[in-house]
Amino acid sequence: MNLKKTAVCLMAFMLLMAHLLLPANTAAAAKTLAASQVELEVDQIMKEDMERLHIPGATVVVTSGQKILFSKGYGFADLERQTAMNPDKTLIRIGSLVKSVTATAAMQLVEQGKLDLRKDVNNYLPGFQISKYKGLPITLHDLLTHTAGLDEMIYGVNAYKQADTIPAGVFLKRYFKQQPPVRAPGEEYAYSNASLGLVGELVEQASGMTLSEYMDKNIFQPMEMPNASLSVDEQKPDVAKSYVYAAGKYQSLPFSHINLPGAGGLNVIPNEFAHYMITHLNEGKYRGNTLLNPETITMMHDKQFAEHPLVDGLGYGFFRGTMKNGLLKLWHTGDIDGFSAEMALIPSHGIGIFVVINSANSGHQILNKVVDGIGNILPGTPVGQAAGTPPPQDLHIYEREYKFAKVPQHGYGKWLEFLGRTFKVKANGEALTVTGIFPDGSGQVREKTYTPIAQGLFQEKGGNEQIFFHQMNGMWKMTFIGEVTMNEVTSFWEEPQTLLGIYLGTGIVWAAILVIALLYSFIAFFRKRWKPGILFITAMAALFVIFLLLQLSYGNSEVITYGYPIWYALGICSLPFLAAGLGVYMLVRSGAEAIKGKASAIGSCAIALLSLIYTGYLFYWNLLSIHYS
C-alpha cells in the first residue's frame, strides 16, 4: 500500500513538474487557439478572396508549440492536371523566405566563431573584395539588416535552366566590379537581394561547403525537411505551378533559376517548412536537435536596426511588427515566378503561420489577411496611438513629392527609373494625406491619411502602416517602415514621366525624321534630285528607331533579369554609337556650309547634334553596349 501511495505521489509530482517545465508560450497557445477556430477563419477568407483575386491554389499551415495545429490546401497546385494543393505533398517555391534560413545558417557559423557579426566581410572573401564606400567596411550585421548600402541588383540574376546558373562567388565578383556600394553601411535600410546573396557566399567560404550542402546537413536534415532544396525540377509531378490571370484565363508562368540561391532559391513542402517555424519558437531546437542556442535565437528575433526608435524594426532574418491586438509578430515574405509566401511567428503564444499561393495577380493581400485573421484570434491589447502627445510640428514641411524607383545606380537597369512612381504628400489639418501606389501589391492609386505619433513619425489612420520623414544630406526622405525609402523630387527633370517623356519623345522625333527622309528620298529619286546627305540622315534615324523598337519590345522585358544575349547587348545596343558616328561625319561635312547660313546644311547639323545629345542621354542611363556585363 505504501509503495502504491509512493508511486501515485511520484506520478503526480512528475505531472506537476512537466506542467511547470512546459514552455509558457505553448501552454498559452493551447488555451487560446484551436484548430477549429483557425479553419473557420481561413476557410472564410479563402471562400471570399481566392476567386475574386484569381488565385488558383493556396496552402495554410499553423503551428502551436512543437506541433502542427492546422494544415490545409485550397484549390489547385496544377490547373492543367487538376492536382490539388496538398500541404503534406506539394513542393512549392517560397522565394525570399530563404533569406531567413540563410540568416540562420550564418548565425550557426557565428556561434562556432567562423564568422563575426562586426568584422569586415572582406576578411572572408578570398576570391574578390568589395570596394568600401568612403572607406567604411561592410559587416555581416549590415548584410543581415539590409543596411550594407549595396546597389540594387537586377541584371543577370536569373538563369533559364538550373544548368545555366553560375556559382554565387563568380556572380558576386562581377556584380561588385560593376556596381560598388552606393551608401554608407549601417545608415539606411534598403531591402537587398545582393546582401543575403553575399551572406550565402560567406556561409560557403566559412564552412568549406556549397550553400546547398551546408543547408542539407546543418538545417534541413536536423529539422526533418528532406524535400527542401535550393533548386527545383519543374518536371516533377508534385511541383506546384504558378499562374497569372489575363484576358479571362489563367496562364502558367515559367520558372527562373537563381544565381544567388541564398537570396531567393528555396523550395519546400509546407508541412516540412512548419518545422523551421517550430525551431525558432522552441529556442532553436527541433525534436531533440539543437540548431541554435537560445541566446542566438533571441538575438535573431530582437531589434537589430530600426528606421526610428519607436518602430519595431528588424532582427536577423526576421522583420518585426505589431499586430492590431498588440502582439509582436516576426515575419518575412517571399515572391518568385508568381508564387507569394509569408511566414509569421507570434512568440508570446508559440504560434507560427505559413501561407503560400501560386498567383501573380493578388500581391500580398490574401497573405496579410490570413496572418492577421489568425493572429487576431489570440488575446492581446489592441494597438492605439503611441503613449503621450506627439510634439507640435509644422506638417507643411513634409509636403513634397517623393519618388520610388528601386533601381541600380550603376550598370544595366539604371534606366528603369523611367518607370518609377511618385507619392504626393499634403498637410491636411493635423494629419498628412499621401497619394500614390502603395507597396501592398494592389497596384492601384490610393489616398491614405496618417496622423503624427512622434517627430517625423506617422501612423496610418485605421491601419498598421507607418511612415517616417527625415533629412539626410539636405534632402528629405520618406520611409514606409519595413518597406522602402524614397527621396524627394527636387526638380521637374527628376520626374519619372519627364525622363520617360524625353526618352520616348525623342524616339518619336526620330521616327518622324525617318518617315520624312524616306518620303523625300522617294520623291527625289523619281525627280532625279537625289542628294547624298539624305542617305546619312535616313541611316541615322533608322538606327535609332530600330534600337528603340527592340528596347521597348525586348530589352524592357523580364529578359533583363536573365542577361541579354550577345546579339542584343553588343549588337543592338551599339546602334546609337553608329548613329552618333554618322552625326559626327555630318557635322564635319556640313558644318562649314551651316556657318555660312545654308538652310539645308543647318538642318543637317541640327539633326546631327540631336544624334549626339540623344546618344549621350542613352549613355547616361546605361542603355548602350559599353555597359554590357
XYZ file of C-alpha atoms in Angstrom:
629
model
C 0.000 0.000 0.000
C 2.849 2.358 0.877
C 4.502 1.534 -2.442
C 1.252 2.300 -4.266
C 0.906 5.650 -2.492
C 4.517 6.449 -3.220
C 4.018 5.659 -6.926
C 0.906 7.832 -7.088
C 2.675 10.711 -5.365
C 5.676 10.307 -7.678
C 3.430 10.363 -10.762
C 1.613 13.452 -9.505
C 4.930 15.157 -8.860
C 6.156 14.314 -12.389
C 2.959 15.647 -13.949
C 3.292 18.829 -11.940
C 6.911 19.260 -12.990
C 6.045 18.559 -16.625
C 3.402 21.267 -16.460
C 5.810 23.717 -14.859
C 8.561 22.977 -17.349
C 6.256 23.210 -20.380
C 7.130 26.416 -22.251
C 4.740 29.165 -21.238
C 4.003 30.128 -24.800
C 2.999 26.545 -25.644
C 0.576 26.424 -22.753
C -0.847 29.816 -23.688
C -1.271 28.768 -27.295
C -3.129 25.611 -26.316
C -5.612 27.661 -24.325
C -6.078 30.471 -26.811
C -6.123 28.891 -30.257
C -7.964 25.837 -31.540
C -7.710 24.191 -34.953
C -11.453 24.663 -35.451
C -11.082 28.430 -34.927
C -8.267 28.610 -37.441
C -10.155 26.562 -40.016
C -13.280 28.696 -39.671
C -11.275 31.893 -40.146
C -9.139 30.657 -43.049
C -11.995 28.922 -44.881
C -13.985 32.150 -44.853
C -11.070 34.184 -46.231
C -10.374 31.659 -48.987
C -14.041 31.500 -49.907
C -14.255 35.278 -50.184
C -10.955 36.079 -51.862
C -9.498 33.243 -53.946
C -11.893 33.670 -56.857
C -12.001 37.460 -56.537
C -8.203 37.727 -56.626
C -7.810 34.936 -59.232
C -5.735 32.645 -57.016
C -5.663 29.041 -58.311
C -4.224 27.474 -55.172
C -3.165 28.218 -51.611
C -1.843 26.433 -48.546
C -2.016 27.466 -44.896
C -0.067 25.797 -42.086
C -0.280 26.873 -38.456
C 1.969 25.540 -35.705
C 1.328 25.666 -31.975
C 4.181 24.911 -29.640
C 6.040 21.934 -31.108
C 3.346 20.559 -33.378
C 1.277 21.427 -36.425
C -2.102 22.683 -35.234
C -3.708 23.248 -38.647
C -2.744 22.374 -42.196
C -4.917 22.679 -45.274
C -4.663 23.147 -49.021
C -7.098 25.123 -51.149
C -7.590 24.971 -54.904
C -5.025 23.599 -57.311
C -1.265 23.295 -57.467
C -1.532 22.434 -61.186
C -4.594 23.566 -63.114
C -3.818 21.541 -66.225
C -3.553 18.281 -64.287
C -6.175 19.335 -61.735
C -3.702 18.488 -58.970
C -4.921 19.730 -55.618
C -2.787 21.797 -53.255
C -1.597 19.358 -50.608
C 0.445 20.798 -47.716
C 1.906 17.372 -46.993
C 2.958 16.660 -50.561
C 3.085 19.720 -52.847
C 6.562 21.152 -53.426
C 6.262 24.904 -53.764
C 8.617 27.832 -54.263
C 8.852 30.388 -51.464
C 11.454 32.793 -52.874
C 12.890 35.284 -50.414
C 11.744 33.349 -47.351
C 15.080 31.577 -47.811
C 16.714 34.780 -46.521
C 15.583 33.849 -43.012
C 17.083 30.375 -43.437
C 20.314 31.848 -44.827
C 20.496 34.121 -41.788
C 20.037 31.068 -39.561
C 22.925 29.300 -41.323
C 25.155 32.354 -40.877
C 24.307 32.587 -37.175
C 25.284 28.934 -36.711
C 28.736 29.863 -38.010
C 28.816 32.930 -35.768
C 28.253 30.595 -32.802
C 31.171 28.472 -33.999
C 33.450 31.505 -34.311
C 33.825 31.069 -38.066
C 32.013 34.339 -38.830
C 31.902 37.575 -36.868
C 28.937 39.954 -36.978
C 31.111 43.069 -36.658
C 34.161 42.296 -38.810
C 34.767 43.472 -42.372
C 33.310 40.743 -44.594
C 36.280 41.158 -46.953
C 38.174 39.076 -44.390
C 36.136 36.055 -45.529
C 36.257 36.649 -49.307
C 39.458 35.290 -50.878
C 38.132 35.378 -54.455
C 37.150 39.060 -54.624
C 36.916 42.156 -52.471
C 34.124 44.686 -52.008
C 35.140 48.295 -52.502
C 34.418 50.476 -49.468
C 32.077 53.431 -49.541
C 34.112 56.336 -48.137
C 36.466 53.820 -46.573
C 33.768 52.209 -44.405
C 33.784 48.385 -44.185
C 30.650 46.269 -44.586
C 29.890 43.756 -41.832
C 27.710 40.669 -41.551
C 25.441 42.720 -39.264
C 24.965 45.235 -42.094
C 24.128 42.491 -44.580
C 21.622 40.756 -42.296
C 19.813 44.034 -41.571
C 19.739 45.207 -45.216
C 21.782 48.273 -44.283
C 25.008 47.493 -46.183
C 24.377 50.226 -48.780
C 24.703 47.862 -51.738
C 23.493 48.871 -55.184
C 20.251 47.368 -56.438
C 20.889 44.095 -58.251
C 18.744 43.362 -61.313
C 20.790 42.423 -64.352
C 21.525 38.741 -64.954
C 20.397 37.473 -61.546
C 18.474 34.542 -63.066
C 19.083 31.704 -65.491
C 16.542 29.936 -67.684
C 17.803 26.492 -66.640
C 19.459 25.189 -63.490
C 22.395 24.032 -65.598
C 22.967 27.615 -66.760
C 23.358 29.115 -63.282
C 26.805 30.269 -62.235
C 28.424 29.973 -58.778
C 27.442 32.756 -56.405
C 31.068 33.804 -55.971
C 31.523 34.263 -59.727
C 28.319 36.268 -59.984
C 29.173 38.467 -56.989
C 32.701 39.157 -58.236
C 31.232 40.533 -61.474
C 28.493 42.407 -59.636
C 30.806 44.242 -57.234
C 33.228 45.094 -60.030
C 30.461 46.896 -61.918
C 28.251 48.027 -59.037
C 30.127 49.281 -55.961
C 28.223 50.240 -52.783
C 26.124 53.399 -53.063
C 25.572 54.374 -49.400
C 27.441 54.263 -46.126
C 26.833 50.949 -44.327
C 24.552 50.986 -41.294
C 22.914 54.242 -42.345
C 19.727 53.352 -44.198
C 17.518 50.286 -44.613
C 17.057 49.121 -48.219
C 15.822 45.581 -48.870
C 18.661 43.847 -50.701
C 18.904 40.562 -52.574
C 22.607 41.214 -53.036
C 23.122 41.402 -49.262
C 21.643 37.993 -48.457
C 23.156 36.510 -51.598
C 26.506 37.612 -50.200
C 25.636 36.100 -46.812
C 25.142 32.796 -48.620
C 28.626 33.173 -50.121
C 30.051 33.888 -46.652
C 28.468 30.660 -45.400
C 30.193 28.774 -48.213
C 33.587 30.366 -47.545
C 33.398 29.869 -43.772
C 32.149 26.275 -43.934
C 34.065 24.992 -46.949
C 30.805 23.604 -48.365
C 28.369 24.768 -51.001
C 25.350 26.540 -49.562
C 23.129 23.657 -50.667
C 25.385 21.088 -48.958
C 25.600 23.176 -45.804
C 21.842 23.649 -45.505
C 21.133 19.987 -46.223
C 23.494 18.829 -43.480
C 23.044 21.511 -40.826
C 19.478 22.757 -41.281
C 17.216 20.571 -43.401
C 18.293 17.192 -42.022
C 18.140 18.176 -38.310
C 14.725 19.754 -38.889
C 13.438 16.750 -40.871
C 12.890 18.665 -44.108
C 14.048 16.037 -46.645
C 12.331 17.671 -49.614
C 13.638 21.202 -49.020
C 16.155 22.299 -51.645
C 17.736 25.349 -53.262
C 16.995 24.017 -56.746
C 13.867 22.535 -58.251
C 12.977 20.229 -61.123
C 9.746 21.659 -62.508
C 9.001 18.405 -64.323
C 8.307 16.507 -61.110
C 4.577 15.811 -60.678
C 4.406 17.211 -57.122
C 5.922 20.585 -58.050
C 3.336 23.369 -57.991
C 2.903 25.652 -60.979
C 2.210 29.371 -60.789
C -0.211 31.410 -62.874
C -1.174 34.879 -63.966
C -4.797 35.674 -64.804
C -5.143 37.688 -68.018
C -7.780 38.071 -70.720
C -10.209 35.918 -68.761
C -7.966 32.878 -68.341
C -5.038 31.548 -66.346
C -1.620 31.392 -67.982
C 1.166 29.338 -66.403
C 4.461 31.101 -65.708
C 7.944 29.743 -66.425
C 10.402 29.028 -63.625
C 13.590 31.005 -63.141
C 16.749 29.671 -61.545
C 18.702 31.882 -59.167
C 22.413 32.670 -59.323
C 22.251 33.682 -55.654
C 20.242 30.868 -54.015
C 20.791 32.312 -50.536
C 18.604 35.264 -51.521
C 15.656 33.524 -53.143
C 16.013 29.903 -54.147
C 14.171 27.766 -51.578
C 11.547 25.143 -52.424
C 9.642 23.331 -49.675
C 6.715 21.136 -48.761
C 4.568 23.375 -46.496
C 4.232 20.888 -43.624
C 8.003 20.438 -43.617
C 8.606 24.192 -43.549
C 6.484 24.222 -40.385
C 9.483 22.576 -38.681
C 11.503 25.736 -39.298
C 8.891 27.848 -37.532
C 8.741 25.384 -34.642
C 12.532 25.527 -34.272
C 12.570 29.308 -33.977
C 9.703 29.222 -31.485
C 11.364 26.476 -29.432
C 14.657 28.191 -28.568
C 16.473 26.734 -31.580
C 15.570 23.077 -31.006
C 13.610 20.599 -33.090
C 12.805 17.145 -31.674
C 15.988 16.977 -29.659
C 18.224 18.506 -32.337
C 19.753 21.864 -31.420
C 20.273 24.139 -34.415
C 20.999 27.336 -32.496
C 21.484 28.307 -28.873
C 18.595 30.141 -27.184
C 20.730 33.274 -26.894
C 21.279 33.296 -30.667
C 17.578 32.813 -31.359
C 16.867 35.791 -29.100
C 19.448 37.845 -30.977
C 17.856 36.985 -34.326
C 14.412 37.978 -33.072
C 15.457 41.137 -31.218
C 15.544 44.578 -32.822
C 18.895 44.985 -34.588
C 18.005 48.017 -36.707
C 15.087 50.399 -36.973
C 14.432 53.490 -39.033
C 13.053 55.209 -35.903
C 13.428 54.368 -32.183
C 9.667 53.934 -31.762
C 9.178 51.359 -34.554
C 9.626 47.599 -34.396
C 12.488 47.382 -36.898
C 14.072 44.079 -37.883
C 16.285 41.384 -36.486
C 18.476 38.909 -38.339
C 16.321 37.109 -40.903
C 13.060 38.468 -39.481
C 11.100 41.675 -39.732
C 9.313 42.781 -36.586
C 5.796 44.173 -36.410
C 2.895 44.754 -34.048
C -0.497 43.230 -34.790
C -3.788 45.040 -34.148
C -4.159 43.162 -30.881
C -0.769 44.421 -29.735
C 1.143 41.138 -30.170
C 4.683 41.119 -31.533
C 4.920 39.450 -34.943
C 8.151 38.202 -36.521
C 7.688 37.844 -40.249
C 9.191 37.503 -43.695
C 7.731 37.264 -47.176
C 8.850 35.712 -50.436
C 7.947 36.232 -54.083
C 9.268 34.380 -57.117
C 7.857 33.476 -60.527
C 4.276 34.195 -59.488
C 4.484 32.428 -56.106
C 3.930 34.519 -52.956
C 4.558 33.327 -49.411
C 4.515 34.736 -45.905
C 5.796 33.363 -42.613
C 4.719 34.930 -39.323
C 5.746 33.930 -35.809
C 3.906 35.113 -32.689
C 6.411 34.268 -29.937
C 4.196 35.222 -26.986
C 1.800 32.399 -27.889
C 4.191 29.989 -29.613
C 2.230 30.305 -32.860
C 3.685 30.012 -36.374
C 1.726 30.830 -39.527
C 2.794 29.960 -43.084
C 0.755 30.953 -46.133
C 1.692 30.429 -49.780
C -0.203 30.993 -53.045
C 0.562 30.380 -56.720
C -0.826 33.567 -58.240
C 0.894 36.639 -59.648
C -2.262 38.765 -59.522
C -3.052 39.470 -55.904
C 0.152 40.697 -54.329
C 0.146 40.024 -50.585
C -3.473 40.909 -49.921
C -4.688 37.419 -49.050
C -1.461 36.539 -47.228
C -1.796 39.534 -44.926
C -5.479 38.836 -44.413
C -4.842 35.238 -43.341
C -1.995 36.145 -40.970
C -3.957 38.998 -39.413
C -7.126 36.903 -39.182
C -5.389 34.093 -37.311
C -3.278 36.383 -35.171
C -6.229 38.459 -34.080
C -7.953 35.395 -32.611
C -5.280 35.464 -29.925
C -5.810 37.620 -26.852
C -3.889 40.846 -26.613
C -4.193 44.567 -26.044
C -5.432 46.497 -29.111
C -2.904 48.894 -30.587
C -3.694 52.576 -30.207
C -1.714 55.747 -30.648
C 1.715 55.891 -29.084
C 1.691 56.913 -25.456
C 1.796 60.626 -24.834
C 1.096 63.553 -27.107
C 3.338 63.997 -30.174
C 5.366 67.207 -30.111
C 3.973 70.104 -32.132
C 5.363 70.175 -35.641
C 4.705 72.016 -38.864
C 3.270 69.324 -41.123
C 3.738 71.525 -44.170
C 7.492 70.839 -44.158
C 6.715 67.277 -45.315
C 4.602 68.462 -48.261
C 6.589 67.211 -51.196
C 6.618 64.709 -53.983
C 8.697 61.610 -53.278
C 9.941 59.153 -55.881
C 10.040 55.393 -55.565
C 12.462 53.858 -58.049
C 14.217 50.768 -56.702
C 16.807 50.624 -59.477
C 20.593 50.368 -59.792
C 22.725 53.479 -59.731
C 25.392 51.642 -61.733
C 25.186 49.095 -64.548
C 22.271 47.885 -66.635
C 18.885 48.736 -65.242
C 19.567 52.341 -64.242
C 17.111 53.379 -66.942
C 14.280 51.617 -65.069
C 13.985 54.883 -63.154
C 11.872 55.985 -66.153
C 9.219 53.598 -64.821
C 9.357 54.813 -61.218
C 6.336 56.137 -59.380
C 5.762 59.105 -57.143
C 3.881 59.804 -53.916
C 2.372 63.193 -53.200
C 2.211 64.304 -49.573
C -0.128 67.085 -48.453
C -0.802 68.510 -44.994
C -4.460 68.173 -44.102
C -5.159 69.854 -40.798
C -3.453 67.766 -38.135
C -2.694 64.857 -40.474
C -0.923 64.056 -43.742
C -2.614 62.807 -46.886
C -0.450 60.558 -49.064
C -1.479 59.656 -52.619
C 0.209 57.001 -54.727
C 0.559 53.277 -55.475
C 1.334 51.790 -52.076
C 3.711 48.827 -51.552
C 0.954 46.322 -50.739
C 0.714 44.722 -54.171
C -2.699 46.111 -55.168
C -1.254 48.258 -57.965
C -3.956 50.908 -57.534
C -3.524 54.629 -56.905
C -4.978 55.300 -53.465
C -5.100 58.000 -50.843
C -4.281 57.366 -47.179
C -4.304 59.540 -44.093
C -1.547 59.427 -41.484
C -1.579 61.026 -38.049
C 1.564 62.062 -36.101
C 2.775 59.894 -33.227
C 6.265 61.402 -32.853
C 8.514 63.922 -34.559
C 8.535 62.866 -38.221
C 6.752 59.572 -37.494
C 3.155 58.970 -38.619
C 0.621 56.150 -38.212
C -1.902 55.160 -40.872
C -5.403 56.109 -39.791
C -7.317 52.857 -39.340
C -4.307 50.712 -40.254
C -0.874 49.472 -39.153
C 1.308 51.210 -41.744
C 3.830 53.772 -40.512
C 5.838 56.372 -42.404
C 8.867 58.332 -41.286
C 10.222 61.615 -42.655
C 13.795 62.768 -42.122
C 16.521 64.763 -43.789
C 19.843 63.381 -44.962
C 22.495 65.482 -46.690
C 19.967 68.272 -47.074
C 17.402 66.059 -48.832
C 14.055 64.960 -47.435
C 13.321 61.250 -47.382
C 10.071 59.378 -46.772
C 10.263 55.815 -45.468
C 7.495 53.263 -45.423
C 8.638 51.457 -42.284
C 9.928 47.998 -43.181
C 9.357 48.584 -46.898
C 11.130 51.312 -48.891
C 12.814 54.698 -48.509
C 12.166 57.383 -51.123
C 13.923 60.646 -51.938
C 12.098 63.889 -52.516
C 11.709 65.063 -56.111
C 13.562 68.376 -56.273
C 13.006 69.326 -59.908
C 10.877 68.728 -62.970
C 13.790 66.881 -64.562
C 13.727 64.168 -61.890
C 10.113 63.213 -62.502
C 9.821 59.685 -63.966
C 7.304 60.965 -66.530
C 9.784 63.653 -67.612
C 12.601 61.150 -68.049
C 10.332 58.747 -69.906
C 8.934 61.614 -71.991
C 12.422 62.641 -73.144
C 13.282 59.042 -73.972
C 10.104 58.263 -75.915
C 9.519 61.778 -77.241
C 12.933 61.914 -78.884
C 12.277 58.435 -80.261
C 9.080 59.701 -81.870
C 11.072 62.579 -83.378
C 13.499 60.074 -84.886
C 10.590 58.057 -86.280
C 9.193 61.224 -87.867
C 12.620 62.098 -89.311
C 12.852 58.594 -90.783
C 9.416 58.824 -92.418
C 10.151 62.276 -93.844
C 13.594 61.176 -95.063
C 12.142 58.118 -96.792
C 9.405 60.179 -98.462
C 11.939 62.811 -99.538
C 14.211 60.112 -100.947
C 11.336 58.518 -102.846
C 10.302 61.836 -104.403
C 13.898 62.886 -105.105
C 14.636 59.577 -106.784
C 11.864 59.998 -109.336
C 12.617 63.682 -109.824
C 16.290 62.856 -110.164
C 17.208 65.382 -107.457
C 18.897 62.900 -105.170
C 21.249 64.364 -102.560
C 23.793 62.088 -100.803
C 23.236 63.808 -97.444
C 19.733 62.394 -97.148
C 21.227 58.889 -97.062
C 23.101 59.663 -93.835
C 20.021 61.185 -92.212
C 17.918 58.174 -93.212
C 20.511 55.722 -91.884
C 20.918 57.676 -88.628
C 17.184 57.797 -87.983
C 16.772 54.118 -88.894
C 19.470 53.102 -86.398
C 17.750 54.951 -83.545
C 14.291 53.660 -84.477
C 15.469 50.035 -84.660
C 17.209 50.416 -81.296
C 14.142 51.941 -79.662
C 11.678 49.417 -81.066
C 13.771 46.484 -79.847
C 14.462 48.135 -76.488
C 10.750 48.660 -75.873
C 9.630 45.252 -77.110
C 12.546 43.085 -75.952
C 15.088 44.902 -73.772
C 12.374 46.275 -71.494
C 11.041 42.785 -70.669
C 11.987 40.383 -67.890
C 14.910 39.242 -70.043
C 16.984 41.864 -68.231
C 16.996 39.639 -65.127
C 18.471 36.806 -67.203
C 21.046 38.932 -69.016
C 20.929 39.966 -72.649
C 22.294 37.689 -75.389
C 25.340 38.900 -77.310
C 23.350 39.880 -80.404
C 21.360 42.365 -78.332
C 23.944 43.576 -75.809
C 26.776 44.155 -78.264
C 24.779 44.456 -81.476
C 21.534 46.340 -80.916
C 22.933 48.382 -78.025
C 25.751 49.614 -80.314
C 23.374 51.128 -82.891
C 23.221 54.545 -81.159
C 27.038 54.699 -81.300
C 26.875 54.127 -85.048
C 24.223 56.814 -85.374
C 26.361 59.220 -83.342
C 29.302 58.419 -85.604
C 27.202 59.398 -88.620
C 26.275 62.562 -86.752
C 29.927 63.486 -86.296
C 30.550 62.862 -90.003
C 27.604 65.082 -90.951
C 28.857 67.903 -88.710
C 32.254 67.748 -90.345
C 30.695 67.529 -93.809
C 28.070 70.252 -93.421
C 29.468 72.444 -90.657
C 31.178 74.981 -92.913
C 28.089 75.445 -95.071
C 25.879 75.746 -91.986
C 28.084 78.576 -90.695
C 27.517 80.347 -93.989
C 23.789 80.153 -93.390
C 22.799 77.486 -95.884
C 19.393 76.188 -94.739
C 19.822 72.538 -95.752
C 23.226 72.379 -94.028
C 21.788 73.945 -90.853
C 19.050 71.304 -90.853
C 21.567 68.509 -91.315
C 23.754 69.835 -88.490
C 20.735 70.150 -86.175
C 19.838 66.508 -86.785
C 23.484 65.522 -86.270
C 23.599 67.374 -82.946
C 20.363 65.664 -81.873
C 22.017 62.294 -82.520
C 24.946 63.209 -80.268
C 22.728 64.580 -77.489
C 20.410 61.578 -77.581
C 23.294 59.112 -77.561
C 24.681 60.978 -74.549
C 21.286 60.628 -72.834
C 21.263 56.893 -73.525
C 24.836 56.656 -72.277
C 23.964 58.398 -69.003
C 21.145 55.937 -68.373
C 23.350 52.900 -69.139
C 21.483 51.757 -72.231
C 24.465 51.192 -74.535
C 26.744 48.274 -75.308
C 29.580 49.764 -73.275
C 27.521 48.943 -70.184
C 27.115 45.274 -71.098
C 28.438 42.910 -68.449
